[in-house]
Coordinates of C-alpha atoms and ligand atoms in Angstrom, one line a residue:
X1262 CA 89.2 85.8 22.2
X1263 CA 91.7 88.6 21.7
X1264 CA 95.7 87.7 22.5
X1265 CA 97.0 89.3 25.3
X1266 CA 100.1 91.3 24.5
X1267 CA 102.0 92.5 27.7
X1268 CA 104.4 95.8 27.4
X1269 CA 107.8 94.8 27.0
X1270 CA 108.8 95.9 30.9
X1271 CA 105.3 93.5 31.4
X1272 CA 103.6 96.1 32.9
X1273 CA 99.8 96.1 32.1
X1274 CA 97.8 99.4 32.0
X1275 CA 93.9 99.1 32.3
X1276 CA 91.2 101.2 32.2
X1277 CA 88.6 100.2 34.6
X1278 CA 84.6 101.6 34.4
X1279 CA 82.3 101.3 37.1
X1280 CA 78.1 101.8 36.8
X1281 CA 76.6 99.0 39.2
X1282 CA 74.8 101.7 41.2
X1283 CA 74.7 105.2 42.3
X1284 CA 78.2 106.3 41.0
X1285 CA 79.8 106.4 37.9
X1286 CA 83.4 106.0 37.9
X1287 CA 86.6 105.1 35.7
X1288 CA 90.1 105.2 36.5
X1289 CA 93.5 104.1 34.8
X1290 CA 96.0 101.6 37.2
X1291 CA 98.9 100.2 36.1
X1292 CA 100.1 96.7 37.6
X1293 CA 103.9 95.9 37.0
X1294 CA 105.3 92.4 36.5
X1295 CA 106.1 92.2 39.9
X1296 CA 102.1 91.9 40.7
X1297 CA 102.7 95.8 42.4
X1298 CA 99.7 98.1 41.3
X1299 CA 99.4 102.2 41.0
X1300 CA 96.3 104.4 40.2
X1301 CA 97.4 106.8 37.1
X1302 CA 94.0 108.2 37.4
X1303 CA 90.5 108.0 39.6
X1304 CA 87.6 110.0 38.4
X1305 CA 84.2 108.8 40.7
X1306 CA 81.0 111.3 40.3
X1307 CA 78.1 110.1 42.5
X1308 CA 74.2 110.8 41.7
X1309 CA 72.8 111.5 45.6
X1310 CA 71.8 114.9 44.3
X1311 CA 69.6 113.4 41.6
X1312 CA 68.0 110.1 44.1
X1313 CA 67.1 112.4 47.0
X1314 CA 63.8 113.6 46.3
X1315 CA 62.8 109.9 46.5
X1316 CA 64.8 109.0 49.6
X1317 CA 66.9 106.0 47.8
X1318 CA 68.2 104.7 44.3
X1319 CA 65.9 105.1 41.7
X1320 CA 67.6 102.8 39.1
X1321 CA 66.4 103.9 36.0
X1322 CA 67.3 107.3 37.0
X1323 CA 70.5 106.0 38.1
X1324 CA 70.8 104.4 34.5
X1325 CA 69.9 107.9 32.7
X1326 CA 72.8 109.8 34.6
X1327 CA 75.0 107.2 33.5
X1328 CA 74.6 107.5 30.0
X1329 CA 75.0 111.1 30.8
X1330 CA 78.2 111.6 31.9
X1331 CA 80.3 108.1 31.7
X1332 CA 82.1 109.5 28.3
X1333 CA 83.1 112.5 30.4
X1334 CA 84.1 110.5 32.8
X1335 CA 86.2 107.9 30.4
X1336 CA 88.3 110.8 28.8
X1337 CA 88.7 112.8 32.3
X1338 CA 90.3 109.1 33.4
X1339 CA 92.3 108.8 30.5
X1340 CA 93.2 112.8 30.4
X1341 CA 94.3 112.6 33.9
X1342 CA 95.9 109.3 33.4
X1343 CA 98.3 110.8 30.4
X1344 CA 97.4 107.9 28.1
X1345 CA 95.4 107.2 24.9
X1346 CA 93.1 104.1 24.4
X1347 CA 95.7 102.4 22.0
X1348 CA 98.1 102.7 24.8
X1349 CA 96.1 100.7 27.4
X1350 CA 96.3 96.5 27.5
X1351 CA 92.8 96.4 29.2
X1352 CA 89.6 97.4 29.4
X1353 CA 87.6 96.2 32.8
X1354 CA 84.1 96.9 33.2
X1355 CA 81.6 95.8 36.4
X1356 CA 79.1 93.1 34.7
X1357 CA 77.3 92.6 37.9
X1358 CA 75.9 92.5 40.6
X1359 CA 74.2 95.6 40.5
X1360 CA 71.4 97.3 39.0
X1361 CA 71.0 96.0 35.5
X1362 CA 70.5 99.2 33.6
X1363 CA 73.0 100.5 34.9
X1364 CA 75.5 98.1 34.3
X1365 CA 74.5 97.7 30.9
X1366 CA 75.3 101.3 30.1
X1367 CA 79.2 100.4 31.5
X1368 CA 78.9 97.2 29.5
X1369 CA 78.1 98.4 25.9
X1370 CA 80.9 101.3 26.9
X1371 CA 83.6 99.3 27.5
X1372 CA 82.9 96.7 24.6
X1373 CA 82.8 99.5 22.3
X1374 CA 85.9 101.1 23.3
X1375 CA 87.5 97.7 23.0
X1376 CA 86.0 96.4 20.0
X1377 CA 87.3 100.5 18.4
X1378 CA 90.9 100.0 19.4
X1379 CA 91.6 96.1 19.6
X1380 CA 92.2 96.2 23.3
X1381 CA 91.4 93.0 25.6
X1382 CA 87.7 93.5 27.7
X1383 CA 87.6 91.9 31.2
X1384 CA 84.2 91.3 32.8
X1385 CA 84.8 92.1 36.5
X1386 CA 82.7 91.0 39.1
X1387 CA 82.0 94.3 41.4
X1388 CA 82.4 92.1 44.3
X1389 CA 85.8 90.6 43.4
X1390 CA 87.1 94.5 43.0
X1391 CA 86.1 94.9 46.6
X1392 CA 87.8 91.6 47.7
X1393 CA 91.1 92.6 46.3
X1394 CA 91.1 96.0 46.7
X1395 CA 93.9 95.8 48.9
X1396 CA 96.0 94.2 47.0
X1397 CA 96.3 97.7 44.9
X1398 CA 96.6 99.5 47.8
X1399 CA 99.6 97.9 50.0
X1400 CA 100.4 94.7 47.9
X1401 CA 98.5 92.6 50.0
X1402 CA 97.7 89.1 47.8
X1403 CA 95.2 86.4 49.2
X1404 CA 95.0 84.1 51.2
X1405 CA 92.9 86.4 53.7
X1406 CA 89.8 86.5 55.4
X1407 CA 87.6 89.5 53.9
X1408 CA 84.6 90.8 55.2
X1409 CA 83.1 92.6 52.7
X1410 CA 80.5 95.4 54.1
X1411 CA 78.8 97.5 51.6
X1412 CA 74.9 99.1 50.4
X1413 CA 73.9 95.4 49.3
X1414 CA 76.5 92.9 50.8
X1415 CA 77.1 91.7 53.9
X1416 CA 79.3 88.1 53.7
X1417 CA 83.0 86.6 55.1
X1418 CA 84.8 84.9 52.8
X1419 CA 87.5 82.7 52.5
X1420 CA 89.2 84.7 49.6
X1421 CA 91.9 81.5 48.2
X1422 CA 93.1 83.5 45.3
X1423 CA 92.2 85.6 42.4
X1424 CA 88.5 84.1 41.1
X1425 CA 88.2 81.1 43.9
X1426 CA 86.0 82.4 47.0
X1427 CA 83.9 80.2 49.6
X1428 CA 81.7 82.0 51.5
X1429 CA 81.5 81.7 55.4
X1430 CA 78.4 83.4 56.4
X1431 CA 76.1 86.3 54.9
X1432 CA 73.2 88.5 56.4
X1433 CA 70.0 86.8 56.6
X1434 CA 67.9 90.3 55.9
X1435 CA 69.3 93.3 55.8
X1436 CA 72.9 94.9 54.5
X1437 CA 75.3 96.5 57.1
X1438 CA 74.8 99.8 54.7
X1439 CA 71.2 99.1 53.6
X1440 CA 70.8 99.2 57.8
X1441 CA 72.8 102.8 58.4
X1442 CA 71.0 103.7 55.3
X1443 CA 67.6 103.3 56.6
X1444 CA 69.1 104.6 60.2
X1445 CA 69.8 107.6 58.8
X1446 CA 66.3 108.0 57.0
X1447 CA 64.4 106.9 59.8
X1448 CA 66.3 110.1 61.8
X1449 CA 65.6 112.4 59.3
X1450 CA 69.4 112.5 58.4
X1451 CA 71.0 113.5 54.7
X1452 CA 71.7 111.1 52.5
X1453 CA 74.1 108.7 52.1
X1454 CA 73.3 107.5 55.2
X1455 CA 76.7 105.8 56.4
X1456 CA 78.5 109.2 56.6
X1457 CA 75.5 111.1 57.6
X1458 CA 74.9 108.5 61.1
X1459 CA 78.7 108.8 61.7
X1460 CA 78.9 112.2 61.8
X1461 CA 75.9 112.6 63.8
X1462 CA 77.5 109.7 66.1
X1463 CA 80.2 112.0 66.8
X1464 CA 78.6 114.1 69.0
X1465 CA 76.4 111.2 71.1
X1466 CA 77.6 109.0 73.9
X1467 CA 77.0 105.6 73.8
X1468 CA 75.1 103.7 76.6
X1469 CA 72.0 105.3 76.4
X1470 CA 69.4 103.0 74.8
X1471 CA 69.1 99.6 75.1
X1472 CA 70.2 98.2 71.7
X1473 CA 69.9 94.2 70.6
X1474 CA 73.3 92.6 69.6
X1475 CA 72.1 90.9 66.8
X1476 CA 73.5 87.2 66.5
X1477 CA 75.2 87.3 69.6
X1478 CA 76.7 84.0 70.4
X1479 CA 75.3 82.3 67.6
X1480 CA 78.1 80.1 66.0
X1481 CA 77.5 80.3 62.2
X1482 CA 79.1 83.8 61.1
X1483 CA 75.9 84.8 59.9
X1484 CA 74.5 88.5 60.3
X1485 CA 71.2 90.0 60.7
X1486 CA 70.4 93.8 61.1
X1487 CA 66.2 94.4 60.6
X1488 CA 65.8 94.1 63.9
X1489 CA 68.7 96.5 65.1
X1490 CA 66.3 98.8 62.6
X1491 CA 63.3 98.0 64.2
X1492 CA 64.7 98.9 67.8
X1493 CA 66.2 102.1 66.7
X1494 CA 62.9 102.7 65.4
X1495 CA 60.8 102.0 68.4
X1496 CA 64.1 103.8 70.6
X1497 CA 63.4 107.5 68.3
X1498 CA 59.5 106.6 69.1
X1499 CA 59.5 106.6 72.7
X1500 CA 62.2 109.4 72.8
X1501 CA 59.9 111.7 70.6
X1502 CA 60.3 114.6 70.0
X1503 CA 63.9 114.4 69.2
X1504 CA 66.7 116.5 69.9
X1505 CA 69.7 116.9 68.3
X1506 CA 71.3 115.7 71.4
X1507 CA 68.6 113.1 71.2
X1508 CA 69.7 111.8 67.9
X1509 CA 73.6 112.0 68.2
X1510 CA 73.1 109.2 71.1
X1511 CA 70.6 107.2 69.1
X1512 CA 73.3 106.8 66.4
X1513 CA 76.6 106.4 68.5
X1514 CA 74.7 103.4 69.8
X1515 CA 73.4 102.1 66.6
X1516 CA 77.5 102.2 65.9
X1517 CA 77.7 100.6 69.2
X1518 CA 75.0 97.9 68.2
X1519 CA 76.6 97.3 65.1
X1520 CA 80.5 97.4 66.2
X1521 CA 79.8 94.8 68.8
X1522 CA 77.5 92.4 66.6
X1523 CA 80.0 92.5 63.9
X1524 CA 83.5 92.1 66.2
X1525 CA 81.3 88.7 67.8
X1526 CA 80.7 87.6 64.3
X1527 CA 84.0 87.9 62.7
X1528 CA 85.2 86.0 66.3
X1529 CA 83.5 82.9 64.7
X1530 CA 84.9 83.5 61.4
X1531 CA 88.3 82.9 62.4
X1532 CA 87.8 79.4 63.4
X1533 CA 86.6 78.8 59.9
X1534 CA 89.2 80.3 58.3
X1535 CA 91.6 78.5 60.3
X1536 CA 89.6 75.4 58.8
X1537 CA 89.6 76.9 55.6
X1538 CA 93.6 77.9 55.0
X1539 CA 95.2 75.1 57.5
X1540 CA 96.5 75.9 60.4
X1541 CA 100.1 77.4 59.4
X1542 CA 98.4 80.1 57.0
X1543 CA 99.1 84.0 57.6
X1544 CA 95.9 85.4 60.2
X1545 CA 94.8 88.3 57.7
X1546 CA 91.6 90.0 58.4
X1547 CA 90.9 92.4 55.5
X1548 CA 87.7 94.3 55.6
X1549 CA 85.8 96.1 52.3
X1550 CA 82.8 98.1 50.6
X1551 CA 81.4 101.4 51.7
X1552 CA 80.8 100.4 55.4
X1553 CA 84.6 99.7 55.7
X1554 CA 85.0 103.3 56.2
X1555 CA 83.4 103.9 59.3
X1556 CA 85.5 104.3 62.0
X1557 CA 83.9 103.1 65.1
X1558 CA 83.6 99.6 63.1
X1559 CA 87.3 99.8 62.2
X1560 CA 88.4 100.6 66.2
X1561 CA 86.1 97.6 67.1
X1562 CA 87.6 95.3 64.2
X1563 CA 91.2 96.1 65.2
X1564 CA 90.9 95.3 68.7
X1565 CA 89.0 91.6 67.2
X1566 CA 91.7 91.1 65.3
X1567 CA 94.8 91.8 67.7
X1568 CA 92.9 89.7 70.1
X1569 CA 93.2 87.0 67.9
X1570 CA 96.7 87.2 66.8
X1571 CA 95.2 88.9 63.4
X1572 CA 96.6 91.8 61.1
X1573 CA 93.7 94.0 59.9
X1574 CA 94.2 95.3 56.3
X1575 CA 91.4 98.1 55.4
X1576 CA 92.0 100.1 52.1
X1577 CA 92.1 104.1 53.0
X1578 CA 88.6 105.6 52.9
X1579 CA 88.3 106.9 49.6
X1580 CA 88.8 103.8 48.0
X1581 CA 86.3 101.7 49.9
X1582 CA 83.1 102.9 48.4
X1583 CA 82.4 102.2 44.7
X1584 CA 85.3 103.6 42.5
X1585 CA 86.6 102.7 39.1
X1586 CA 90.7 101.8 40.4
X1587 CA 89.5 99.0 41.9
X1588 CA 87.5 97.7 38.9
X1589 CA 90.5 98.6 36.7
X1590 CA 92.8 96.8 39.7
X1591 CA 90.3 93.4 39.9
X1592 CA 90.6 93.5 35.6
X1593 CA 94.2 93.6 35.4
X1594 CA 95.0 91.3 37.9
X1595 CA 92.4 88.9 36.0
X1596 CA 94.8 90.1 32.6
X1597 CA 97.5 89.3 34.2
X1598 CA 96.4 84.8 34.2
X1599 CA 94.9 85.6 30.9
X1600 CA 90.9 85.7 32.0
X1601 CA 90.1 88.4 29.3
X1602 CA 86.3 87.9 28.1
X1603 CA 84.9 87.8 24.1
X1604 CA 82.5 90.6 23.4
X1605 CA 78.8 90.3 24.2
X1606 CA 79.3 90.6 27.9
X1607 CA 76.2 89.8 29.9
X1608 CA 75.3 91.9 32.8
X1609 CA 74.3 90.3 36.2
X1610 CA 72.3 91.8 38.5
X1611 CA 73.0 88.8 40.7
X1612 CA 76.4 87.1 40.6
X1613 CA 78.0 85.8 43.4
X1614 CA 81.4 85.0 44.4
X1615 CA 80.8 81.7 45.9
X1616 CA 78.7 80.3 43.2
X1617 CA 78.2 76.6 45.6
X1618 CA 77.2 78.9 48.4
X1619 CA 73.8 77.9 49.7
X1620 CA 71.1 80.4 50.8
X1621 CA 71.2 81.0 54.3
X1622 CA 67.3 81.5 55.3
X1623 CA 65.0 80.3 52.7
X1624 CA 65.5 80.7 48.8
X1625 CA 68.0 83.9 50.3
X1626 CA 67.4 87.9 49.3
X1627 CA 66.1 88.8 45.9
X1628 CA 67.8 92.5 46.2
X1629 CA 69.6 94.1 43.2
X1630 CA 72.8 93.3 44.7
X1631 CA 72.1 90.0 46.7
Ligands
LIG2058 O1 80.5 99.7 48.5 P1 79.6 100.8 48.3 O2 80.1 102.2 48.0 O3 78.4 100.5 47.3 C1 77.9 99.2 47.2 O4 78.6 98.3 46.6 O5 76.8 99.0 47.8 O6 78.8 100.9 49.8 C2 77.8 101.9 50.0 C3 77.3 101.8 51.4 C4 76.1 102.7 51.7 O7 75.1 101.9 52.3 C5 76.7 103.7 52.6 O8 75.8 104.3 53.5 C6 77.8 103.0 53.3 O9 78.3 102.1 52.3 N1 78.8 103.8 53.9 C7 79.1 103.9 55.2 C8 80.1 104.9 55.4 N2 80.4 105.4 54.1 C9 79.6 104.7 53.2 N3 78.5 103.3 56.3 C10 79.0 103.6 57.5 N4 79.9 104.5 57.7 C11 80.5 105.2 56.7 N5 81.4 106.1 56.9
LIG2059 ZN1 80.4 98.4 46.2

């Protein structure tokens, strides 16, 4: 295992390379001594131009464009970044969850780039960049409740520090994006489907169809969306032939759906993460992954959280989809207690956070990123 050498003013400088899915990404951060981070450098390219023909991620295609342009990529970061790879103290590269070809592309990368110049290599769980994403972007260290809402994940979690997560609940089917994804399909809407249902959303009123609250009242934190999906489905049906008009409502109350069954869910949370931290612990709501952009979900999540005598912490919007600061944030703050990992990294397609966690329904989802 390599020694890890901190600059004299203890500031650590990482690289950090990101391939799990549909984007590649790498970015430079630098984390001083006094545990305060800063992005030198954040280069993301994503591959929707290359998937749409087939309507979703195709992951060996995703695999081929990485290999294609992640060196590009690297020396854009480090170009932008001002540094060369002797002057870095880590390398950070997502190992998983994801979509195995993929990762393995960002794997044999980053080893190779750390084997060439003797720098440290830190395995990062893509999960565990989302979770502490905000502690990059305003300083913010656990302990905090996260939800973390993204394309394959859809869990609360007690995050207790750096590496030690339990999970609270999880989605017993679908993924908050998977469902806007599939939304946004079933309307005939661009792809990705998250931004594409919330622009359309801004020009529908609410109120219009009858939508399901999935969960509601239920008092695990659990979440389940296949059935919103089915709804919307059946909604567009009966509607058809849609309008424009006819499709702006359909999605501002598929936000609507969504907004409510997710305030009502993180409403339960609370009490376990009262449970979970004691009773004296900060209330911190922080909420991450691709879905964390949409708005309507953050309008509902702030008036949860006030309600509740919560602060809501959401990284800005360009840093809650997949990006490379937060791998390079996640590595250094592992750098930092001394987790670096020996070469012959292993990449996961499925790794969770809370490795005790038990399925919620059954033997639990199977997807790339479950
Ligand atoms: O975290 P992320 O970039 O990748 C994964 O780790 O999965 O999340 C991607 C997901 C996609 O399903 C995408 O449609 C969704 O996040 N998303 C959004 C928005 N922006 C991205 N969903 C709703 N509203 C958005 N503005
Ligand atoms: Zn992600």
């Amino acid at each position: 295992m390599h020694q890890v050498v901190t600059a004299v003013d203890g500031a650590l400088k990482v690289l950090g390379i990101e391939t799990s899915c549909d984007e590649t990404a790498a970015a430079v951060v630098v984390r001083a001594a006094d545990g305060t981070g800063r992005i030198l450098s954040n280069v993301v390219r994503a591959q929707w131009e290359k998937h749409r023909p087939f309507g979703g991620v195709v992951p060996e295609l995703a695999a081929r464009a990485h290999v294609e342009c992640l060196d590009d990529i690297v020396r854009e970061a480090m170009l932008t970044a001002g540094l060369t790879f002797p002057q870095l103290d880590g390398i950070a590269v997502t190992a998983g969850p994801g979509l195995i070809g993929g990762l393995m592309v960002g794997v044999v990368t980053a080893e190779t780039l750390a084997l060439l110049n003797q720098t440290p290599l830190i395995a990062v769980n893509h999960l565990e960049a989302h979770a502490l994403t905000v502690g990059l972007t305003e300083g913010l260290k656990p302990a905090y409740l996260l939800l973390l809402v993204s394309g394959g994940h859809t869990q609360l979690l007690a995050v207790h520090d750096v590496g030690r997560y339990t999970r609270l609940g999880s989605t017993i089917d679908d993924a908050l994006g998977e469902a806007f994804d599939k939304t946004a399909k079933l309307l005939g809407l661009g792809a990705p489907g998250g931004p594409a249902v919330e622009r359309a959303a801004a020009t529908g009123k609410t109120g219009r169809f009858e939508l399901p609250r999935p969960m509601h009242g239920r008092p695990e934190p659990n979440f389940s969306f296949s059935g919103l999906k089915n709804a919307i489905r059946l909604a567009a049906q009966a509607a058809a032939p849609v309008s424009d008009q006819d499709i702006a409502d359909l999605c501002a109350d598929f936000q609507a759906a969504v907004a409510g069954s997710v305030a009502d869910r993180v409403r339960k949370a609370f009490v376990l993460a009262e449970a979970a931290f004691g009773a004296g612990a900060p209330k911190r709501l922080v909420v991450a992954g691709g879905v964390a952009a949409n708005q309507a979900l953050r309008a509902s999540l702030s008036s949860v959280a006030a309600e509740a005598g919560y602060a809501l912490h959401v990284p800005p919007v360009a840093l809650c989809g997949d990006n490379g600061a937060m791998i390079a944030w996640a590595g250094a703050e592992r750098l930092a207690r001394g987790l670096v990992d020996p070469p012959g990294i292993v990449a996961r397609a499925r790794w969770p956070l809370d490795a005790d966690a038990k399925a919620v329904l059954g033997k639990g989802r199977l997807g790339a990123k479950a």
